[in-house]
Amino acid sequence: MDIRTVCLGLLTFGEATGYEIKKLFEDGCFAGVFDASFGSIYPALTRLAEEGFVHGRAEAQEGRPDKKVYSITERGRAYFIQELSRGVAPDHVRSEFLIAMIFAHLLPGGIADAYVDERIAECRKAIDFLNETAQSPHTRIPNMQFTIGLGLATTRAAIAYMEANRHLIDDTTPARLGAATA
Amino acid sequence: MDIRTVCLGLLTFGEATGYEIKKLFEDGCFAGVFDASFGSIYPALTRLAEEGFVHGRAEAQEGRPDKKVYSITERGRAYFIQELSRGVAPDHVRSEFLIAMIFAHLLPGGIADAYVDERIAECRKAIDFLNETAQSPHTRIPNMQFTIGLGLATTRAAIAYMEANRHLIDDTTPARLGAATA
DNA sequence: GGAGTCATGTAACAAGTTACATGATTCG
DNA sequence: CGAATCATGTAACTTGTTACATGACTCC
């Protein structure tokens, strides 16, 4: 699924500007699920408008560029539902953290260990964030609670596992030694 | 981290051809962590060879194109360790499944439910695969056991959560009804 | 005065995918 | 006889990022 389609989906929750969509990818309910830069969001919205899937309304502002507030059209909504009904592609994951863990035995002492520390801290932040999000009004629908709950369950499992098994990383032989004995 | 660097990392485990690297991304220990197509693997290896990070040896075969077996050089190994020591970027995730769950309330009855079925089946397959991988000889190093164990822990948590909470998805109001009451 | 927020947009670039080209062998 | 496996490589294309351009206002 491309960014265009995801933007369309976001607009089913209500109107938004490109700037607001970007923030939803960063701190909103899409954090950790999808991400996109301004350089892809703005052209995506422009094209959606050309195709008649959204409608852009310019809102004048003082001392700032006009705000372009987009709202989804009936056609857009139908198209989004159709796209989402066609099936879901496998997850696309690219985790530098996991790669670092796979090759942890090559890293000089302390580095992989620090990566685990960082990761645990990030997971804790993610849990706080998910708990907050679960309270916000538009996540009251059951499928949102499901999605947030799934994130909480897997993140908690990750923390518990890492805390219980991080000695497997600490014990890693430093790189130079590993190369010498190979 | 780009594909080039990950290919370099794979070669620290021993020599391999482009074809074999592709298989490692699909069924090997990198399944679910990273993925790449031939169109990016072959050029990556060519460039790594030009840069002196790997050495390519052509092996003649009957009735088939020459096999190019790549092995990592000392420079390549040093470069890879240096790159991996510079820190890890945040995970890059793009999950159509999670997007489908977020918008499940828009989908016609039964579809989101089927997606959950599929997902649980995939998770079970992933667990079988991880258990097999944990037995193979070159995953005996502790950090590999850690990585595999982390995958098992989070995947099991995901299955358990989905089985216990999938009613939140089943209960979803069909799309047309949802639109009418909005 | 510098950083951060709000706000949009484009051009140059990077990265990676898909499809094509080639071709023998083996398995069902 | 078709599909899968083994095996490499390139060109066209898609997608998306980074950096730049513009500009005011507010907080420290």
CSV table of C-alpha atoms (C1' of nucleotides) in Angstrom, one decimal:
chain,number,residue,atom,x,y,z
A,1,MET,CA,0.0,0.0,0.0
A,2,ASP,CA,1.4,3.4,-0.9
A,3,ILE,CA,1.3,6.6,1.0
A,4,ARG,CA,-1.5,8.0,-1.1
A,5,THR,CA,-3.9,5.3,0.1
A,6,VAL,CA,-2.9,5.7,3.7
A,7,CYS,CA,-3.4,9.4,3.6
A,8,LEU,CA,-6.9,8.7,2.1
A,9,GLY,CA,-7.6,6.4,5.1
A,10,LEU,CA,-6.5,9.0,7.6
A,11,LEU,CA,-9.0,11.4,6.1
A,12,THR,CA,-11.9,9.0,6.9
A,13,PHE,CA,-11.4,10.1,10.5
A,14,GLY,CA,-12.1,13.7,9.5
A,15,GLU,CA,-10.5,16.6,7.6
A,16,ALA,CA,-6.8,17.4,7.9
A,17,THR,CA,-3.9,19.4,6.4
A,18,GLY,CA,-0.7,17.8,5.0
A,19,TYR,CA,1.1,19.2,8.1
A,20,GLU,CA,-1.4,17.5,10.4
A,21,ILE,CA,-1.1,14.2,8.6
A,22,LYS,CA,2.7,14.3,9.0
A,23,LYS,CA,2.2,14.7,12.8
A,24,LEU,CA,-0.2,11.8,12.9
A,25,PHE,CA,2.6,9.6,11.4
A,26,GLU,CA,5.0,10.9,14.1
A,27,ASP,CA,3.0,11.1,17.3
A,28,GLY,CA,-0.5,10.1,16.3
A,29,CYS,CA,-2.1,6.7,16.1
A,30,PHE,CA,0.1,5.8,13.1
A,31,ALA,CA,3.4,6.1,14.9
A,32,GLY,CA,5.3,2.8,14.4
A,33,VAL,CA,2.9,1.6,11.8
A,34,PHE,CA,3.7,3.9,8.9
A,35,ASP,CA,5.8,6.9,8.2
A,36,ALA,CA,6.2,9.5,5.4
A,37,SER,CA,7.9,12.8,4.8
A,38,PHE,CA,6.4,16.1,3.5
A,39,GLY,CA,8.0,15.4,0.2
A,40,SER,CA,5.6,12.5,-0.3
A,41,ILE,CA,2.6,13.7,1.6
A,42,TYR,CA,2.0,16.9,-0.3
A,43,PRO,CA,2.3,15.4,-3.8
A,44,ALA,CA,0.0,12.5,-2.6
A,45,LEU,CA,-2.7,14.9,-1.5
A,46,THR,CA,-2.4,16.9,-4.7
A,47,ARG,CA,-2.9,13.8,-6.7
A,48,LEU,CA,-5.8,12.5,-4.6
A,49,ALA,CA,-7.5,15.8,-5.2
A,50,GLU,CA,-6.9,15.6,-9.0
A,51,GLU,CA,-8.4,12.1,-8.9
A,52,GLY,CA,-11.5,13.3,-7.1
A,53,PHE,CA,-10.8,11.2,-4.0
A,54,VAL,CA,-10.4,14.2,-1.7
A,55,HIS,CA,-11.5,17.8,-1.8
A,56,GLY,CA,-9.1,20.5,-0.8
A,57,ARG,CA,-10.3,23.8,0.7
A,58,ALA,CA,-7.9,26.7,1.1
A,59,GLU,CA,-8.1,28.5,4.4
A,60,ALA,CA,-6.5,31.9,4.6
A,61,GLN,CA,-4.3,32.7,7.5
A,62,GLU,CA,-2.4,35.8,8.7
A,63,GLY,CA,1.3,35.8,8.3
A,64,ARG,CA,1.3,32.2,7.1
A,65,PRO,CA,0.8,30.3,3.9
A,66,ASP,CA,-2.8,29.4,3.2
A,67,LYS,CA,-3.8,26.2,5.0
A,68,LYS,CA,-5.1,23.5,2.7
A,69,VAL,CA,-7.7,21.5,4.6
A,70,TYR,CA,-8.5,18.2,2.8
A,71,SER,CA,-11.7,16.2,3.3
A,72,ILE,CA,-12.5,12.8,1.7
A,73,THR,CA,-15.2,12.5,-0.9
A,74,GLU,CA,-17.7,9.6,-1.3
A,75,ARG,CA,-15.7,8.3,-4.2
A,76,GLY,CA,-12.5,8.5,-2.1
A,77,ARG,CA,-14.1,6.6,0.7
A,78,ALA,CA,-15.4,3.9,-1.6
A,79,TYR,CA,-12.0,3.6,-3.3
A,80,PHE,CA,-10.2,3.3,0.1
A,81,ILE,CA,-12.5,0.5,1.3
A,82,GLN,CA,-12.1,-1.3,-2.0
A,83,GLU,CA,-8.3,-1.1,-1.8
A,84,LEU,CA,-8.3,-2.3,1.8
A,85,SER,CA,-10.7,-5.2,0.9
A,86,ARG,CA,-8.3,-6.5,-1.8
A,87,GLY,CA,-6.1,-8.2,0.8
A,88,VAL,CA,-3.1,-7.2,2.8
A,89,ALA,CA,0.5,-7.6,1.7
A,90,PRO,CA,3.0,-9.1,4.1
A,91,ASP,CA,4.7,-6.7,6.6
A,92,HIS,CA,7.6,-4.8,5.4
A,93,VAL,CA,10.1,-4.6,8.2
A,94,ARG,CA,13.6,-3.3,8.2
A,95,SER,CA,15.1,-3.4,11.7
A,96,GLU,CA,18.7,-2.2,12.2
A,97,PHE,CA,18.4,-3.2,15.8
A,98,LEU,CA,17.8,-6.8,15.0
A,99,ILE,CA,20.6,-6.8,12.5
A,100,ALA,CA,22.9,-5.4,15.2
A,101,MET,CA,21.7,-8.3,17.4
A,102,ILE,CA,22.5,-10.9,14.8
A,103,PHE,CA,26.0,-9.5,14.4
A,104,ALA,CA,26.5,-8.6,18.1
A,105,HIS,CA,29.4,-11.0,18.4
A,106,LEU,CA,31.4,-8.8,16.0
A,107,LEU,CA,30.9,-5.6,17.9
A,108,PRO,CA,33.5,-4.2,20.4
A,109,GLY,CA,32.5,-4.7,24.0
A,110,GLY,CA,29.6,-2.6,25.4
A,111,ILE,CA,28.1,-1.4,22.1
A,112,ALA,CA,25.5,-4.2,21.6
A,113,ASP,CA,24.7,-3.9,25.3
A,114,ALA,CA,24.0,-0.2,24.9
A,115,TYR,CA,21.8,-0.9,21.9
A,116,VAL,CA,19.7,-3.2,24.1
A,117,ASP,CA,19.4,-0.4,26.7
A,118,GLU,CA,18.3,2.1,24.0
A,119,ARG,CA,15.7,-0.4,22.7
A,120,ILE,CA,14.2,-1.1,26.1
A,121,ALA,CA,13.9,2.6,26.7
A,122,GLU,CA,12.2,3.1,23.3
A,123,CYS,CA,9.8,0.2,24.1
A,124,ARG,CA,8.9,1.9,27.5
A,125,LYS,CA,8.2,5.1,25.7
A,126,ALA,CA,6.0,3.3,23.2
A,127,ILE,CA,4.0,1.7,26.0
A,128,ASP,CA,3.4,5.1,27.6
A,129,PHE,CA,2.3,6.5,24.3
A,130,LEU,CA,0.0,3.6,23.5
A,131,ASN,CA,-1.6,3.9,26.9
A,132,GLU,CA,-2.3,7.6,26.3
A,133,THR,CA,-3.6,7.0,22.8
A,134,ALA,CA,-6.0,4.3,24.2
A,135,GLN,CA,-7.7,7.1,26.2
A,136,SER,CA,-8.2,9.6,23.4
A,137,PRO,CA,-11.8,9.9,22.1
A,138,HIS,CA,-11.5,8.6,18.5
A,139,THR,CA,-9.7,5.4,19.6
A,140,ARG,CA,-12.9,4.3,21.4
A,141,ILE,CA,-13.9,2.1,18.5
A,142,PRO,CA,-13.3,-1.6,19.3
A,143,ASN,CA,-10.9,-2.3,16.4
A,144,MET,CA,-8.7,0.6,17.6
A,145,GLN,CA,-8.6,-0.9,21.1
A,146,PHE,CA,-7.6,-4.2,19.4
A,147,THR,CA,-4.8,-2.5,17.5
A,148,ILE,CA,-3.4,-0.6,20.5
A,149,GLY,CA,-3.8,-3.7,22.7
A,150,LEU,CA,-1.8,-5.8,20.2
A,151,GLY,CA,1.0,-3.2,20.3
A,152,LEU,CA,1.0,-3.2,24.1
A,153,ALA,CA,1.1,-7.0,24.3
A,154,THR,CA,4.0,-7.4,21.9
A,155,THR,CA,6.0,-4.5,23.2
A,156,ARG,CA,5.6,-5.7,26.8
A,157,ALA,CA,6.7,-9.2,25.7
A,158,ALA,CA,9.7,-7.7,24.0
A,159,ILE,CA,10.8,-5.8,27.2
A,160,ALA,CA,10.3,-8.8,29.4
A,161,TYR,CA,12.3,-11.1,27.1
A,162,MET,CA,15.1,-8.6,26.7
A,163,GLU,CA,15.4,-8.0,30.4
A,164,ALA,CA,15.5,-11.7,31.1
A,165,ASN,CA,17.9,-12.7,28.4
A,166,ARG,CA,20.2,-9.7,27.8
A,167,HIS,CA,23.1,-11.6,29.4
A,168,LEU,CA,23.2,-13.5,26.1
A,169,ILE,CA,24.4,-10.2,24.6
A,170,ASP,CA,26.6,-9.0,27.4
A,171,ASP,CA,28.6,-12.3,27.2
A,172,THR,CA,29.5,-11.6,23.6
A,173,THR,CA,33.2,-12.0,22.7
A,174,PRO,CA,34.7,-8.6,21.5
A,175,ALA,CA,35.4,-8.3,17.8
A,176,ARG,CA,39.2,-8.5,17.7
A,177,LEU,CA,39.3,-11.6,19.8
A,178,GLY,CA,36.6,-13.2,17.7
A,179,ALA,CA,38.6,-12.5,14.5
A,180,ALA,CA,41.8,-13.8,16.0
A,181,THR,CA,40.3,-17.1,17.0
A,182,ALA,CA,38.4,-17.7,13.7
B,1,MET,CA,21.4,0.7,6.6
B,2,ASP,CA,21.3,-0.2,3.0
B,3,ILE,CA,21.3,-3.6,1.3
B,4,ARG,CA,25.0,-3.3,0.5
B,5,THR,CA,26.0,-3.2,4.2
B,6,VAL,CA,23.6,-6.1,5.1
B,7,CYS,CA,25.0,-8.3,2.3
B,8,LEU,CA,28.5,-7.5,3.7
B,9,GLY,CA,27.3,-8.7,7.1
B,10,LEU,CA,25.9,-11.9,5.7
B,11,LEU,CA,29.3,-12.7,4.2
B,12,THR,CA,30.9,-12.6,7.7
B,13,PHE,CA,29.2,-16.0,8.2
B,14,GLY,CA,31.0,-17.4,5.2
B,15,GLU,CA,31.1,-17.1,1.4
B,16,ALA,CA,27.9,-17.0,-0.6
B,17,THR,CA,26.6,-16.3,-4.1
B,18,GLY,CA,24.0,-13.6,-4.8
B,19,TYR,CA,21.4,-16.3,-5.3
B,20,GLU,CA,22.1,-17.8,-1.9
B,21,ILE,CA,21.9,-14.3,-0.2
B,22,LYS,CA,18.5,-13.9,-1.7
B,23,LYS,CA,17.4,-17.2,-0.2
B,24,LEU,CA,18.7,-16.2,3.2
B,25,PHE,CA,16.5,-13.1,3.1
B,26,GLU,CA,13.5,-15.3,2.3
B,27,ASP,CA,13.9,-18.5,4.3
B,28,GLY,CA,17.2,-18.0,6.2
B,29,CYS,CA,17.9,-16.2,9.5
B,30,PHE,CA,17.0,-12.8,7.9
B,31,ALA,CA,13.4,-13.7,7.1
B,32,GLY,CA,11.3,-11.0,8.6
B,33,VAL,CA,14.2,-8.7,9.4
B,34,PHE,CA,15.3,-7.7,6.0
B,35,ASP,CA,14.4,-8.3,2.4
B,36,ALA,CA,15.8,-7.5,-1.0
B,37,SER,CA,15.4,-8.5,-4.6
B,38,PHE,CA,18.0,-9.7,-7.1
B,39,GLY,CA,17.8,-6.3,-8.8
B,40,SER,CA,19.4,-4.8,-5.7
B,41,ILE,CA,21.6,-7.7,-4.5
B,42,TYR,CA,23.6,-8.2,-7.6
B,43,PRO,CA,24.5,-4.6,-8.1
B,44,ALA,CA,25.3,-4.4,-4.4
B,45,LEU,CA,27.8,-7.2,-4.6
B,46,THR,CA,29.4,-5.8,-7.7
B,47,ARG,CA,29.9,-2.5,-6.0
B,48,LEU,CA,31.3,-4.1,-2.8
B,49,ALA,CA,33.8,-5.9,-5.0
B,50,GLU,CA,34.8,-2.7,-6.7
B,51,GLU,CA,35.4,-1.1,-3.3
B,52,GLY,CA,37.5,-4.0,-2.1
B,53,PHE,CA,35.2,-5.0,0.7
B,54,VAL,CA,34.5,-8.5,-0.9
B,55,HIS,CA,36.3,-10.7,-3.3
B,56,GLY,CA,34.3,-12.5,-6.1
B,57,ARG,CA,35.6,-15.8,-7.4
B,58,ALA,CA,33.9,-17.2,-10.5
B,59,GLU,CA,33.1,-20.9,-10.4
B,60,ALA,CA,32.5,-22.6,-13.7
B,61,GLN,CA,29.4,-24.8,-14.0
B,62,GLU,CA,28.0,-27.1,-16.6
B,63,GLY,CA,24.9,-25.9,-18.4
B,64,ARG,CA,24.6,-22.9,-16.1
B,65,PRO,CA,26.0,-19.4,-15.8
B,66,ASP,CA,29.2,-19.2,-13.8
B,67,LYS,CA,28.6,-19.0,-10.1
B,68,LYS,CA,30.1,-16.0,-8.5
B,69,VAL,CA,31.1,-16.9,-4.9
B,70,TYR,CA,31.8,-13.9,-2.8
B,71,SER,CA,33.9,-13.8,0.3
B,72,ILE,CA,34.5,-10.9,2.7
B,73,THR,CA,37.9,-9.2,2.9
B,74,GLU,CA,39.6,-7.9,6.0
B,75,ARG,CA,38.8,-4.4,4.9
B,76,GLY,CA,35.2,-5.4,4.4
B,77,ARG,CA,34.9,-6.9,7.8
B,78,ALA,CA,36.4,-3.8,9.4
B,79,TYR,CA,34.1,-1.5,7.4
B,80,PHE,CA,31.0,-3.6,8.4
B,81,ILE,CA,31.9,-3.5,12.1
B,82,GLN,CA,32.5,0.2,11.9
B,83,GLU,CA,29.2,0.9,10.3
B,84,LEU,CA,27.3,-1.3,12.8
B,85,SER,CA,29.1,0.5,15.7
B,86,ARG,CA,27.9,3.9,14.5
B,87,GLY,CA,24.5,3.4,16.0
B,88,VAL,CA,21.2,1.9,14.9
B,89,ALA,CA,18.4,3.9,13.1
B,90,PRO,CA,14.8,3.4,14.4
B,91,ASP,CA,12.9,0.5,12.9
B,92,HIS,CA,11.3,1.0,9.6
B,93,VAL,CA,7.9,-0.7,9.7
B,94,ARG,CA,5.2,-0.7,7.1
B,95,SER,CA,2.4,-3.0,8.1
B,96,GLU,CA,-0.7,-3.3,5.9
B,97,PHE,CA,-2.2,-5.7,8.4
B,98,LEU,CA,-2.1,-3.0,11.2
B,99,ILE,CA,-3.5,-0.4,8.8
B,100,ALA,CA,-6.3,-2.8,8.0
B,101,MET,CA,-7.0,-3.3,11.7
B,102,ILE,CA,-7.1,0.5,12.3
B,103,PHE,CA,-9.7,0.8,9.6
B,104,ALA,CA,-11.5,-2.5,10.2
B,105,HIS,CA,-14.7,-0.6,11.1
B,106,LEU,CA,-15.0,0.4,7.5
B,107,LEU,CA,-14.6,-3.1,6.0
B,108,PRO,CA,-17.6,-5.2,4.9
B,109,GLY,CA,-18.4,-8.0,7.3
B,110,GLY,CA,-15.9,-10.9,7.5
B,111,ILE,CA,-13.0,-9.4,5.8
B,112,ALA,CA,-11.1,-8.0,8.8
B,113,ASP,CA,-11.9,-11.3,10.6
B,114,ALA,CA,-10.3,-13.2,7.7
B,115,TYR,CA,-7.2,-11.0,7.9
B,116,VAL,CA,-6.8,-11.9,11.6
B,117,ASP,CA,-7.1,-15.6,10.7
B,118,GLU,CA,-4.4,-15.2,8.1
B,119,ARG,CA,-2.2,-13.3,10.5
B,120,ILE,CA,-2.5,-15.9,13.2
B,121,ALA,CA,-1.6,-18.6,10.6
B,122,GLU,CA,1.5,-16.6,9.5
B,123,CYS,CA,2.6,-16.2,13.1
B,124,ARG,CA,2.3,-19.9,13.7
B,125,LYS,CA,4.5,-20.6,10.6
B,126,ALA,CA,7.0,-18.0,11.9
B,127,ILE,CA,7.2,-19.8,15.2
B,128,ASP,CA,7.9,-23.1,13.5
B,129,PHE,CA,10.5,-21.5,11.4
B,130,LEU,CA,12.2,-19.8,14.3
B,131,ASN,CA,12.3,-23.1,16.3
B,132,GLU,CA,13.9,-24.8,13.4
B,133,THR,CA,16.4,-22.0,12.9
B,134,ALA,CA,17.3,-22.2,16.6
B,135,GLN,CA,18.5,-25.7,16.0
B,136,SER,CA,20.8,-25.0,13.1
B,137,PRO,CA,24.6,-25.1,13.8
B,138,HIS,CA,25.5,-21.4,13.0
B,139,THR,CA,22.8,-20.0,15.3
B,140,ARG,CA,24.5,-21.6,18.3
B,141,ILE,CA,26.2,-18.3,19.2
B,142,PRO,CA,24.4,-16.6,22.2
B,143,ASN,CA,23.4,-13.4,20.4
B,144,MET,CA,21.6,-15.5,17.7
B,145,GLN,CA,19.7,-17.4,20.4
B,146,PHE,CA,18.8,-14.0,21.8
B,147,THR,CA,17.5,-12.7,18.5
B,148,ILE,CA,15.5,-15.9,17.7
B,149,GLY,CA,14.2,-15.9,21.3
B,150,LEU,CA,13.0,-12.3,21.0
B,151,GLY,CA,11.2,-13.2,17.8
B,152,LEU,CA,9.5,-16.2,19.5
B,153,ALA,CA,8.5,-14.2,22.5
B,154,THR,CA,6.9,-11.3,20.6
B,155,THR,CA,5.2,-13.6,18.0
B,156,ARG,CA,3.7,-15.8,20.8
B,157,ALA,CA,2.5,-12.7,22.6
B,158,ALA,CA,0.9,-11.5,19.3
B,159,ILE,CA,-1.0,-14.9,18.8
B,160,ALA,CA,-2.1,-15.0,22.4
B,161,TYR,CA,-3.4,-11.5,22.3
B,162,MET,CA,-5.2,-11.9,18.9
B,163,GLU,CA,-6.9,-15.1,20.0
B,164,ALA,CA,-8.1,-13.5,23.3
B,165,ASN,CA,-9.3,-10.3,21.7
B,166,ARG,CA,-10.4,-11.0,18.2
B,167,HIS,CA,-14.0,-10.5,19.2
B,168,LEU,CA,-13.2,-6.7,19.1
B,169,ILE,CA,-12.7,-7.2,15.3
B,170,ASP,CA,-15.7,-9.6,14.7
B,171,ASP,CA,-18.1,-7.1,16.3
B,172,THR,CA,-17.2,-4.4,13.8
B,173,THR,CA,-20.1,-2.6,12.2
B,174,PRO,CA,-20.2,-3.2,8.5
B,175,ALA,CA,-19.1,-0.3,6.3
B,176,ARG,CA,-22.4,1.0,4.9
B,177,LEU,CA,-24.0,1.1,8.3
B,178,GLY,CA,-21.1,3.0,9.7
B,179,ALA,CA,-21.2,5.6,7.0
B,180,ALA,CA,-25.0,6.1,7.4
B,181,THR,CA,-24.7,6.8,11.2
B,182,ALA,CA,-21.7,9.1,10.8
C,1,DG,C1',19.5,35.7,18.7
C,2,DG,C1',18.5,30.8,18.0
C,3,DA,C1',15.4,27.0,18.2
C,4,DG,C1',11.0,25.4,17.6
C,5,DT,C1',6.3,25.6,15.5
C,6,DC,C1',3.2,26.3,11.9
C,7,DA,C1',2.7,25.8,6.7
C,8,DT,C1',3.3,24.4,1.7
C,9,DG,C1',5.8,23.1,-2.2
C,10,DT,C1',9.4,21.5,-5.6
C,11,DA,C1',13.7,19.7,-7.6
C,12,DA,C1',17.5,16.7,-7.3
C,13,DC,C1',18.7,12.5,-5.7
C,14,DA,C1',18.8,7.8,-3.7
C,15,DA,C1',17.1,3.3,-3.3
C,16,DG,C1',15.0,-0.5,-4.6
C,17,DT,C1',11.5,-3.2,-7.4
C,18,DT,C1',9.7,-5.2,-11.6
C,19,DA,C1',10.2,-7.1,-15.7
C,20,DC,C1',13.0,-8.8,-19.2
C,21,DA,C1',16.9,-11.6,-21.2
C,22,DT,C1',19.1,-16.2,-21.2
C,23,DG,C1',19.2,-21.2,-20.5
C,24,DA,C1',19.8,-26.0,-18.6
C,25,DT,C1',17.9,-29.4,-15.4
C,26,DT,C1',14.7,-31.8,-12.6
C,27,DC,C1',10.4,-33.0,-10.5
C,28,DG,C1',5.5,-33.9,-10.6
D,1,DC,C1',4.5,-30.4,-20.5
D,2,DG,C1',4.5,-26.9,-17.2
D,3,DA,C1',6.5,-25.4,-13.0
D,4,DA,C1',10.3,-24.9,-10.0
D,5,DT,C1',15.2,-24.5,-9.1
D,6,DC,C1',19.6,-22.9,-10.2
D,7,DA,C1',22.1,-18.6,-11.8
D,8,DT,C1',23.3,-13.8,-13.2
D,9,DG,C1',22.6,-9.4,-14.9
D,10,DT,C1',20.5,-4.9,-16.7
D,11,DA,C1',17.2,-1.2,-17.9
D,12,DA,C1',13.1,1.1,-17.0
D,13,DC,C1',10.4,2.5,-13.6
D,14,DT,C1',8.4,3.6,-9.1
D,15,DT,C1',8.7,5.3,-4.7
D,16,DG,C1',10.1,8.1,-1.4
D,17,DT,C1',13.8,11.1,0.9
D,18,DT,C1',16.6,15.2,1.6
D,19,DA,C1',17.4,19.6,1.0
D,20,DC,C1',16.1,23.9,-0.4
D,21,DA,C1',12.9,28.0,-0.9
D,22,DT,C1',9.7,31.1,1.7
D,23,DG,C1',8.1,33.4,5.9
D,24,DA,C1',6.0,34.9,10.3
D,25,DC,C1',5.5,34.2,15.2
D,26,DT,C1',6.8,32.6,19.9
D,27,DC,C1',9.4,30.9,23.7
D,28,DC,C1',13.9,30.6,26.1
